[in-house]
Amino acid sequence: MAENTPVIRRTVTENRPYIVELAESPTSQILVNSNRQLLPAIRDANPVNSDLRIGGLIDINNTQQKIKQLESRLQATEVSNRALIEDVILLQNDLAISLRRSLDTLNEEKSARLILENNYKFQNEAMLQLNGRLKRTEDLLQQDRNAMQSMIMYTRNLEQSLTNAQRDLFVRKEFQAKRLDELKIQIDEIQFSKERLELNANSLIEEIKILKNKVELEAINLNSIGGDLRNKTRRLEDETRQHMEVVRKQQDSMAITENNISALKIQLAHKIEEVKNLNTDVKNKIDSDREDRRLIEQQINSKLYELKSIIEDEKQRHIESTRSLESLKRELYQNLEIERNRINSIVSDVKESALASANDKTEKNKEEFNTKFREIERILQGETESLSKYYQNLKESTEHKIENFKRILEDEILNYRNETKTFSSKTTDSIKKLNEGLTLIELHNEESKRRFEKVINAEISSRKLAEKDIQDKLEGYNDKLTSSNKTLQTTINNLTSRLNEIKDQYVTRKDFESLEKKHVELQSESVQNNLKISTLKESLSNQTIIQEQNTSKLKKHGDLISQIENVRIPLLEDNIHKLPSKDDLANFKIETEEKISEEIVRIIKQNDIQHSEIKKMAEDRLDELNTQLSNFNNKLTQKINNTDKTVKDQIALQNEFQLKTMTTLKDETKKAIQNYDEKNKEDLETLEKKFLSSQQKNELLQITSKEEMMNNIENLKRDVNKKIDDQNLKLKDTKNDNEKELLQIKSKLEKCERNIESIINVSKYIQLKK
């Protein structure tokens, strides 16, 4: 203020004019040339007119003082105008800073939206990858099933080859009784093993029923969880409706943003309809899944009943086949005894006729023949004993193998039970973890909603207060500016009138021109000030509009957050459904039941095939026995006829003929014995080779099937563990994303609070300046 105050410097020297100077200021610099008035010196004037000149100078000084007072007033008004302009510039700077901050917040929100979109895309890609893996696992399971079927066909072919080899074994008459006894023993063992398998099958069926009950309980729990989630979504919808009603009440008071509110209402209505449609679709899917599960359970029950009926029919068939075999065995024994008696009677008749014809010589021949026949019988007995030992060893080895196979089956069943128990425990743990995570997410969302609502309400109230303060300040500024303009115009009019009065007497043309220029400049400055005031008003109106837009955007963001939460809840439901659900467990159960039923059917078919093969063997053997007996009878009749002819025709040459016949018989018996031994050895070697090859093939098949089963089980375990781990990771990612979003929202709210505080501080500063 000291720099802008006018200072009068008077210099009175000889032969120098009387000069009045003013201190230079931003407004007084314009009047520098006009304020310097050159007056004539006092000493050069005449003494007569000196008094008049002194009086004129006094008047001029008075007018100059008045002009200076006016200038000081003008300078004071300029200072006030400058202060106002500085305040307006500060407000403009604050508005620019708030605009920049709002733009920064908008950019951050855009980046957050992009992050959310990327997260959703990543989740969708992960779900697609999981679906691909599931399809791959299904394809692998189908390949395994096809391989198992091919292995079963291969084993059936091997069994047929073994049965064909067994047909070749049963050739001789002497081993029929022993083999039939062995077959009885084997049938008893097979019945015992079948009973064991039936018991194991019944135990497996009971365990499957227990698993069914557990799966149903888990399904009930999942349905209860789904109901809780639906209730929570309904509560969230009710809360959003209540908030919308509050927002509508607030929006009724705001007449400026009616168009935006109507658009928001339409968008929210569309989104609410979409959410309702999603809920209806989810309900329809759940109902359809329930119906499918019920149909699958009915099919499973029907299949179980069919399997039971098939097993009972096969039991009856087995009993009938055993009875028919026993009847066949009895008939065989009876026929053999009749044929033996007949052969003995024929031999006795032949012996009597030979004894009657040749007494001494026949006795000698008989003794020799008996001795040789005894030797042959001893040899045959030794061979029969060796064969019986060999067959006993084969029996023992087969029994050991059967026991080992049963032990392996029991171990596999136990491992399968343990794996099912571990899998069920893992599923229960994962479901518990998911429930805990859902509860935490719901609590977190509720807290974030409450905080967000509190912050929004506080921001709305603070912005309303700030708008009211700004409007009051603008009105005060407008009143002040109008009053200052009025005072300026009155002062300018007074000055113009005064100047017009004084112009003719004391003011020169140059001074008048300078005063006119000053007046024009003052008018231009007033116009510029009015323009600045109008621009400030426009900027303040734009700022209010921007603030309203920011409030609407914040509301939109709140709605978007609520919508995102409403969308996340069905996504979580989808993740829960994508866990090992009731359908997956039912499918797994169906597969296990199918495998068990296939094994049972395969065993029953094997037993049927064995029984049918035994029947065929017995029939073939009967046919062979009948053919052999007929041949033997023909030979005996031929020999009897030949002996009768020789006795009648060549009694004289009986000794020589007997010698020849004995030699021929010896040679024939030796050849027959040698041929018999060679045939037995070859047959036994071929049978041993076939049996060993079949054993090796069966062992390889068992080993490969076991390895494949173990590999499949391990792959299934790995896939299930991977699915559970992926789901846990997804839940963790969603939790982290939610936490990040909440932190971003908190940071944005803090920035908004800072902006509001800065606006409040500016308003306080303006009030203090007022």
PDB file of C-alpha atoms in Angstrom, residues 261-360:
ATOM      1  CA  ILE A 261     -30.754 -40.600 -13.194  1.00  0.00           C
ATOM      2  CA  SER A 262     -33.313 -41.903 -15.722  1.00  0.00           C
ATOM      3  CA  ALA A 263     -30.520 -43.491 -17.773  1.00  0.00           C
ATOM      4  CA  LEU A 264     -29.064 -45.041 -14.629  1.00  0.00           C
ATOM      5  CA  LYS A 265     -32.486 -46.342 -13.671  1.00  0.00           C
ATOM      6  CA  ILE A 266     -32.918 -47.956 -17.079  1.00  0.00           C
ATOM      7  CA  GLN A 267     -29.424 -49.500 -16.877  1.00  0.00           C
ATOM      8  CA  LEU A 268     -30.036 -50.769 -13.356  1.00  0.00           C
ATOM      9  CA  ALA A 269     -33.412 -52.208 -14.383  1.00  0.00           C
ATOM     10  CA  HIS A 270     -31.780 -54.018 -17.295  1.00  0.00           C
ATOM     11  CA  LYS A 271     -29.011 -55.303 -15.070  1.00  0.00           C
ATOM     12  CA  ILE A 272     -31.485 -56.434 -12.402  1.00  0.00           C
ATOM     13  CA  GLU A 273     -33.467 -58.263 -15.095  1.00  0.00           C
ATOM     14  CA  GLU A 274     -30.243 -59.884 -16.310  1.00  0.00           C
ATOM     15  CA  VAL A 275     -29.430 -60.991 -12.745  1.00  0.00           C
ATOM     16  CA  LYS A 276     -32.941 -62.388 -12.361  1.00  0.00           C
ATOM     17  CA  ASN A 277     -32.617 -64.224 -15.676  1.00  0.00           C
ATOM     18  CA  LEU A 278     -29.273 -65.623 -14.508  1.00  0.00           C
ATOM     19  CA  ASN A 279     -30.872 -66.801 -11.266  1.00  0.00           C
ATOM     20  CA  THR A 280     -33.721 -68.457 -13.198  1.00  0.00           C
ATOM     21  CA  ASP A 281     -31.235 -70.148 -15.538  1.00  0.00           C
ATOM     22  CA  VAL A 282     -29.210 -71.413 -12.562  1.00  0.00           C
ATOM     23  CA  LYS A 283     -32.377 -72.720 -10.912  1.00  0.00           C
ATOM     24  CA  ASN A 284     -33.436 -74.484 -14.120  1.00  0.00           C
ATOM     25  CA  LYS A 285     -29.959 -76.020 -14.464  1.00  0.00           C
ATOM     26  CA  ILE A 286     -30.036 -77.224 -10.851  1.00  0.00           C
ATOM     27  CA  ASP A 287     -33.491 -78.781 -11.381  1.00  0.00           C
ATOM     28  CA  SER A 288     -32.375 -80.462 -14.584  1.00  0.00           C
ATOM     29  CA  ASP A 289     -29.252 -81.794 -12.829  1.00  0.00           C
ATOM     30  CA  ARG A 290     -31.410 -83.192 -10.041  1.00  0.00           C
ATOM     31  CA  GLU A 291     -33.692 -84.922 -12.524  1.00  0.00           C
ATOM     32  CA  ASP A 292     -30.675 -86.369 -14.356  1.00  0.00           C
ATOM     33  CA  ARG A 293     -29.263 -87.641 -11.074  1.00  0.00           C
ATOM     34  CA  ARG A 294     -32.549 -89.259 -10.188  1.00  0.00           C
ATOM     35  CA  LEU A 295     -32.734 -90.952 -13.590  1.00  0.00           C
ATOM     36  CA  ILE A 296     -29.128 -92.158 -13.226  1.00  0.00           C
ATOM     37  CA  GLU A 297     -29.865 -93.564  -9.757  1.00  0.00           C
ATOM     38  CA  GLN A 298     -32.937 -95.358 -11.109  1.00  0.00           C
ATOM     39  CA  GLN A 299     -30.871 -96.818 -13.942  1.00  0.00           C
ATOM     40  CA  ILE A 300     -28.198 -97.946 -11.464  1.00  0.00           C
ATOM     41  CA  ASN A 301     -30.805 -99.629  -9.281  1.00  0.00           C
ATOM     42  CA  SER A 302     -32.335-101.346 -12.313  1.00  0.00           C
ATOM     43  CA  LYS A 303     -28.886-102.539 -13.416  1.00  0.00           C
ATOM     44  CA  LEU A 304     -28.164-103.879  -9.921  1.00  0.00           C
ATOM     45  CA  TYR A 305     -31.446-105.764  -9.903  1.00  0.00           C
ATOM     46  CA  GLU A 306     -30.661-107.175 -13.350  1.00  0.00           C
ATOM     47  CA  LEU A 307     -27.201-108.255 -12.182  1.00  0.00           C
ATOM     48  CA  LYS A 308     -28.688-109.980  -9.143  1.00  0.00           C
ATOM     49  CA  SER A 309     -31.217-111.799 -11.318  1.00  0.00           C
ATOM     50  CA  ILE A 310     -28.459-112.829 -13.746  1.00  0.00           C
ATOM     51  CA  ILE A 311     -26.302-114.102 -10.861  1.00  0.00           C
ATOM     52  CA  GLU A 312     -29.199-116.136  -9.475  1.00  0.00           C
ATOM     53  CA  ASP A 313     -29.943-117.608 -12.930  1.00  0.00           C
ATOM     54  CA  GLU A 314     -26.297-118.504 -13.354  1.00  0.00           C
ATOM     55  CA  LYS A 315     -26.259-120.145  -9.925  1.00  0.00           C
ATOM     56  CA  GLN A 316     -29.223-122.301 -10.929  1.00  0.00           C
ATOM     57  CA  ARG A 317     -27.542-123.176 -14.211  1.00  0.00           C
ATOM     58  CA  HIS A 318     -24.366-124.095 -12.386  1.00  0.00           C
ATOM     59  CA  ILE A 319     -26.288-126.353 -10.006  1.00  0.00           C
ATOM     60  CA  GLU A 320     -28.103-128.018 -12.922  1.00  0.00           C
ATOM     61  CA  SER A 321     -24.817-128.492 -14.800  1.00  0.00           C
ATOM     62  CA  THR A 322     -23.199-130.096 -11.740  1.00  0.00           C
ATOM     63  CA  ARG A 323     -26.156-132.438 -11.384  1.00  0.00           C
ATOM     64  CA  SER A 324     -26.011-133.375 -15.071  1.00  0.00           C
ATOM     65  CA  LEU A 325     -22.260-134.010 -14.761  1.00  0.00           C
ATOM     66  CA  GLU A 326     -22.796-136.253 -11.763  1.00  0.00           C
ATOM     67  CA  SER A 327     -25.463-138.218 -13.654  1.00  0.00           C
ATOM     68  CA  LEU A 328     -23.126-138.542 -16.647  1.00  0.00           C
ATOM     69  CA  LYS A 329     -20.318-139.748 -14.397  1.00  0.00           C
ATOM     70  CA  ARG A 330     -22.551-142.377 -12.884  1.00  0.00           C
ATOM     71  CA  GLU A 331     -23.646-143.588 -16.307  1.00  0.00           C
ATOM     72  CA  LEU A 332     -20.011-143.736 -17.433  1.00  0.00           C
ATOM     73  CA  TYR A 333     -19.054-145.812 -14.419  1.00  0.00           C
ATOM     74  CA  GLN A 334     -21.945-148.199 -15.036  1.00  0.00           C
ATOM     75  CA  ASN A 335     -21.114-148.599 -18.744  1.00  0.00           C
ATOM     76  CA  LEU A 336     -17.451-149.205 -17.943  1.00  0.00           C
ATOM     77  CA  GLU A 337     -18.308-151.872 -15.382  1.00  0.00           C
ATOM     78  CA  ILE A 338     -20.682-153.615 -17.853  1.00  0.00           C
ATOM     79  CA  GLU A 339     -18.037-153.586 -20.592  1.00  0.00           C
ATOM     80  CA  ARG A 340     -15.387-154.905 -18.204  1.00  0.00           C
ATOM     81  CA  ASN A 341     -17.635-157.769 -17.147  1.00  0.00           C
ATOM     82  CA  ARG A 342     -18.429-158.549 -20.775  1.00  0.00           C
ATOM     83  CA  ILE A 343     -14.735-158.494 -21.726  1.00  0.00           C
ATOM     84  CA  ASN A 344     -13.884-160.735 -18.753  1.00  0.00           C
ATOM     85  CA  SER A 345     -16.597-163.206 -19.733  1.00  0.00           C
ATOM     86  CA  ILE A 346     -15.297-163.278 -23.334  1.00  0.00           C
ATOM     87  CA  VAL A 347     -11.719-163.739 -22.102  1.00  0.00           C
ATOM     88  CA  SER A 348     -12.788-166.539 -19.790  1.00  0.00           C
ATOM     89  CA  ASP A 349     -14.614-168.331 -22.622  1.00  0.00           C
ATOM     90  CA  VAL A 350     -11.577-167.972 -24.883  1.00  0.00           C
ATOM     91  CA  LYS A 351      -9.332-169.284 -22.143  1.00  0.00           C
ATOM     92  CA  GLU A 352     -11.556-172.300 -21.540  1.00  0.00           C
ATOM     93  CA  SER A 353     -11.657-173.144 -25.249  1.00  0.00           C
ATOM     94  CA  ALA A 354      -7.864-172.744 -25.511  1.00  0.00           C
ATOM     95  CA  LEU A 355      -7.343-174.924 -22.420  1.00  0.00           C
ATOM     96  CA  ALA A 356      -9.636-177.598 -23.801  1.00  0.00           C
ATOM     97  CA  SER A 357      -7.785-177.608 -27.152  1.00  0.00           C
ATOM     98  CA  ALA A 358      -4.231-177.427 -25.835  1.00  0.00           C
ATOM     99  CA  ASN A 359      -3.598-178.452 -22.281  1.00  0.00           C
ATOM    100  CA  ASP A 360       0.090-178.456 -21.637  1.00  0.00           C
TER     101      ASP A 360
END
